XYZ file of C-alpha atoms in Angstrom:
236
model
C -12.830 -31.825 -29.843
C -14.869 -35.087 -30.921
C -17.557 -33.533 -28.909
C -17.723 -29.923 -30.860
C -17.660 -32.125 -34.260
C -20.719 -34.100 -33.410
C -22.829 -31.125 -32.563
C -21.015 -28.924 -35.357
C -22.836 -32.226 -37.796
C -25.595 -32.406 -36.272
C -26.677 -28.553 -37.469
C -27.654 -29.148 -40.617
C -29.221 -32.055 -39.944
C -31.750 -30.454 -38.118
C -32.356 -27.688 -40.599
C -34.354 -30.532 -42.384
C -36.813 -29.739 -40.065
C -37.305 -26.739 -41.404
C -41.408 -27.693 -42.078
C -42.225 -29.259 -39.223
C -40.372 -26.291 -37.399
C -42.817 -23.828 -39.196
C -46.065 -26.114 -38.505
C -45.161 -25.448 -34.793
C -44.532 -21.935 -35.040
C -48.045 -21.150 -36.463
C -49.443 -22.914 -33.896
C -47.619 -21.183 -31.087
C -48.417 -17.947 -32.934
C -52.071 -19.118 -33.432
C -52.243 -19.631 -29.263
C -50.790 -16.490 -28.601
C -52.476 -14.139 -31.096
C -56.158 -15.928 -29.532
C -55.196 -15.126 -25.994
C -53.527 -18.861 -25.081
C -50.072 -19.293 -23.591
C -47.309 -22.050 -24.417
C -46.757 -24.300 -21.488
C -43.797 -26.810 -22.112
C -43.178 -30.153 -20.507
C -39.731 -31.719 -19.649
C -39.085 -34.828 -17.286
C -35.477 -35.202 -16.161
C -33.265 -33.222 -17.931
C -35.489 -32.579 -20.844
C -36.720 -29.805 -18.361
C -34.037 -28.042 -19.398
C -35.279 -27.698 -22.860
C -38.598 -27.226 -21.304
C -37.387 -23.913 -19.791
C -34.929 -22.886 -22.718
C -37.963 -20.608 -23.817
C -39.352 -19.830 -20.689
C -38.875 -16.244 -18.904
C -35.721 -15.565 -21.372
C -34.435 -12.240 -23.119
C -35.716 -12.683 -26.503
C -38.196 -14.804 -25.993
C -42.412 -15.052 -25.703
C -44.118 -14.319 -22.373
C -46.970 -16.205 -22.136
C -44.807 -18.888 -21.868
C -45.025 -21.502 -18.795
C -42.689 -23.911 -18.238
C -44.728 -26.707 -15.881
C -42.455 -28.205 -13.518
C -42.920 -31.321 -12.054
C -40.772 -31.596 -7.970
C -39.528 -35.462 -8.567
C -37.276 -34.434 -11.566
C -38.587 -37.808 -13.790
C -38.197 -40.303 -10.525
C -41.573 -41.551 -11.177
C -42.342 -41.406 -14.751
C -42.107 -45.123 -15.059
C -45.051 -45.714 -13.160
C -48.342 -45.659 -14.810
C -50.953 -43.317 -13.590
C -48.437 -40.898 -12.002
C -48.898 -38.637 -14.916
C -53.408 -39.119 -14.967
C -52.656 -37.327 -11.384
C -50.382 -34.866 -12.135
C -52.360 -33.473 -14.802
C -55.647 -33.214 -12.783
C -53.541 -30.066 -11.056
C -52.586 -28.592 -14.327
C -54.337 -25.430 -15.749
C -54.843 -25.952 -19.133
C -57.040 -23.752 -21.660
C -58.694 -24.673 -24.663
C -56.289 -21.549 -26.357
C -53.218 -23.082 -25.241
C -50.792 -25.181 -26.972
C -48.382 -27.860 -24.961
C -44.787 -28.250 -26.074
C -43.340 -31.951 -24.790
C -40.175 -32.849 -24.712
C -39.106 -36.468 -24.660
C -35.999 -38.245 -26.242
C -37.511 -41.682 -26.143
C -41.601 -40.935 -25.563
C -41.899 -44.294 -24.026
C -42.407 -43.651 -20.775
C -46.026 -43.359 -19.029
C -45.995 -40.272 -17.404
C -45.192 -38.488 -20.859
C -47.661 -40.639 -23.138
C -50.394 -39.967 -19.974
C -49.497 -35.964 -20.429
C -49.949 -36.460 -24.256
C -53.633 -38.570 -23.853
C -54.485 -35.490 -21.310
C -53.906 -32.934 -23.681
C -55.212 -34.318 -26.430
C -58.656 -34.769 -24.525
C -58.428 -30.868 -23.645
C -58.714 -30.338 -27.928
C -55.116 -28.488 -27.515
C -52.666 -28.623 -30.021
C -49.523 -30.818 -28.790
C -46.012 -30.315 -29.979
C -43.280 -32.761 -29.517
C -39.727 -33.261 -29.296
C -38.276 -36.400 -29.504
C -35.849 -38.843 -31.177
C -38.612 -39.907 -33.757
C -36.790 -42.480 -35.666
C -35.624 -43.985 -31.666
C -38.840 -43.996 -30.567
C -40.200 -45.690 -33.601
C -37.752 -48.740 -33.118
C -38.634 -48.399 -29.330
C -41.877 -50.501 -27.239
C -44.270 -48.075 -25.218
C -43.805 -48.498 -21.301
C -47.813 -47.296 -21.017
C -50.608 -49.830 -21.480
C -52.026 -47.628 -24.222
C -49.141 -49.115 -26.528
C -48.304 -45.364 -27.621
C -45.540 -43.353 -27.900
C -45.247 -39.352 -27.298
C -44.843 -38.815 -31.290
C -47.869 -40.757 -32.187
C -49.769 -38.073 -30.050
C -48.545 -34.945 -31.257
C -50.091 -32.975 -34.238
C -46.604 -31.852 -34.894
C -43.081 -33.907 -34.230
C -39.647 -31.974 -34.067
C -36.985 -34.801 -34.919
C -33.899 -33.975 -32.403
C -32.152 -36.469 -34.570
C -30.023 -38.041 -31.262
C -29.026 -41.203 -31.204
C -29.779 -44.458 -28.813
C -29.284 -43.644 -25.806
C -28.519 -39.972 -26.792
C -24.505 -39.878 -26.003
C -22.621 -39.609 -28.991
C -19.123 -39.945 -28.298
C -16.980 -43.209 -27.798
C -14.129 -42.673 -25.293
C -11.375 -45.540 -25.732
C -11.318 -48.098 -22.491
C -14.836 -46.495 -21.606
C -17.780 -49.273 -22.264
C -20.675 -46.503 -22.047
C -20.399 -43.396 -24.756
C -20.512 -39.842 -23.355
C -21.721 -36.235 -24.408
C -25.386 -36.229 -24.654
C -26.936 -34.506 -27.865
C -30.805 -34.447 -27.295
C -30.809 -31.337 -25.386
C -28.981 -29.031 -27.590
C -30.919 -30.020 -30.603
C -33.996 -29.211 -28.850
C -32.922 -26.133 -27.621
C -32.189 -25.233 -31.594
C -35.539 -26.482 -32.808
C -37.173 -24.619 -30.097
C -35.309 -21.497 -30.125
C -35.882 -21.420 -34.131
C -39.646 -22.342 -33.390
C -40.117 -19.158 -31.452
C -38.297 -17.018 -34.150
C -40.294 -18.130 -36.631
C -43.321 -17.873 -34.544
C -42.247 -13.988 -33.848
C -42.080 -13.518 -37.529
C -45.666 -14.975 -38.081
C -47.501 -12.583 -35.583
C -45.891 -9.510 -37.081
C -46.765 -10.331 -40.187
C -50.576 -10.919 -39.087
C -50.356 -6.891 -38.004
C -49.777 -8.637 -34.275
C -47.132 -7.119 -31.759
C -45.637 -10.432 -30.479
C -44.817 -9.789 -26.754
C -41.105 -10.492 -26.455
C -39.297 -9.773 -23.484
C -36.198 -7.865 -23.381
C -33.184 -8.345 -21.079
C -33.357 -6.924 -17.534
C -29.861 -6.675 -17.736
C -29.628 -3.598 -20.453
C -30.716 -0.120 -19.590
C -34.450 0.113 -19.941
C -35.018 -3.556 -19.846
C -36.804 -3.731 -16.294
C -39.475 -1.241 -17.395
C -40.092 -2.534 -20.372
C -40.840 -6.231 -19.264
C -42.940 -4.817 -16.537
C -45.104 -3.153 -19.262
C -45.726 -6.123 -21.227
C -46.431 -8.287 -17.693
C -48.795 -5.545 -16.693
C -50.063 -6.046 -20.601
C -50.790 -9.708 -20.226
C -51.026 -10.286 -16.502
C -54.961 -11.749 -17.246
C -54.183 -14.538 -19.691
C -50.285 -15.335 -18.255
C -49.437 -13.856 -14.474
C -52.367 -15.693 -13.092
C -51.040 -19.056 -14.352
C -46.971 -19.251 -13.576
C -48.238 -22.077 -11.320
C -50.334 -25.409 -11.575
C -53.896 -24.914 -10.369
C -55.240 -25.355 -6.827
């Protein structure tokens, strides 16, 4: 069970992010209590932590997770991610969530520069102390957590696989996406804790799988249609 054992240590490890954690909460809760929505950003399989608080039981609704067709295939080449972001509808009451294991690559350090131009508050995940030790693939020389106003450390290693296999050259059993589902996940709890205690009824949905959960989401989508339904998609 090497596998179980490296996730099992990296827990507490990540529990020393326990400020930063809370720096991104308020700002989520800021967004949300001023009319903004979360929109998080994942190339390749980071979009999987992208849409780990997206649409879920338990979770915020003005959340959008922006999806981008080519799954990562281009995010090597500069100036792919200038484009993409002329098409995305983003609001000066917004916050962006990024998630990037190395932040090297151009498309994510062009999505940074973009937001950052908008004035929005950008969160990212990322193996910080990687990324430190790793050159920028953009011209700008920068990296994804030298952008953000707020850096969750995932903690994974190089090249984010974490277990050596005997007779196998190449380790196995990525890490990075776990830990940001944990830092995330604890983001938005902490986030849901913040607007109560500002008086504010966070809008959480609740499963459409238990009796009563259908009409209750349906409520809170009819609630917030004006600052969320119209924007599920990137604009025109």
């Amino acid at each position: 069970m090497k596998y179980f054992d490296v996730i099992k240590n990296l827990i507490p490890i990540l529990e020393e992010e326990e400020d930063n954690i809370r720096k991104a909460s308020h700002i989520i809760s800021e967004s949300i209590m001023k009319g903004g929505i979360v929109q998080t950003f994942g190339s390749g399989h980071s979009y999987a932590a992208s849409i780990e608080i997206a649409g879920r039981a338990g979770g915020l609704l003005p959340v959008k997770a922006v999806y981008e067709e080519t799954f990562g295939r281009y995010e090597r080449i500069e100036g792919v991610g200038t484009e993409f972001a002329q098409y995305w509808d983003l609001r000066e009451n917004d916050c962006v969530i990024i998630i990037s294991n190395s932040g090297r690559n151009p498309f994510i350090v062009e999505l940074a520069l973009y937001v950052k131009s908008k004035n929005v508050p950008l969160i990212a995940v990322t193996a910080l102390e990687v990324s430190k030790k790793t050159s920028s693939r953009h011209s700008s020389g920068k990296r994804l957590f030298e952008l953000a106003d707020v850096v969750l450390d995932n903690h994974s290693i190089e090249g984010d696989a974490a277990v050596e296999i005997e007779g196998l050259q190449t380790k196995v059993g990525g890490t990075s996406s776990i830990a940001a589902d944990l830092l995330l996940n604890q983001t938005v709890v902490f986030a849901i804790e913040e607007m109560l205690s500002n008086g504010f009824t966070p809008p959480v949905l609740m499963s459409d799988n238990i009796d009563g959960g259908p009409e209750f989401n349906q409520k809170l989508k009819e609630k917030y249609k004006e600052t969320y339904g119209y924007r599920i998609l990137l604009k025109k």
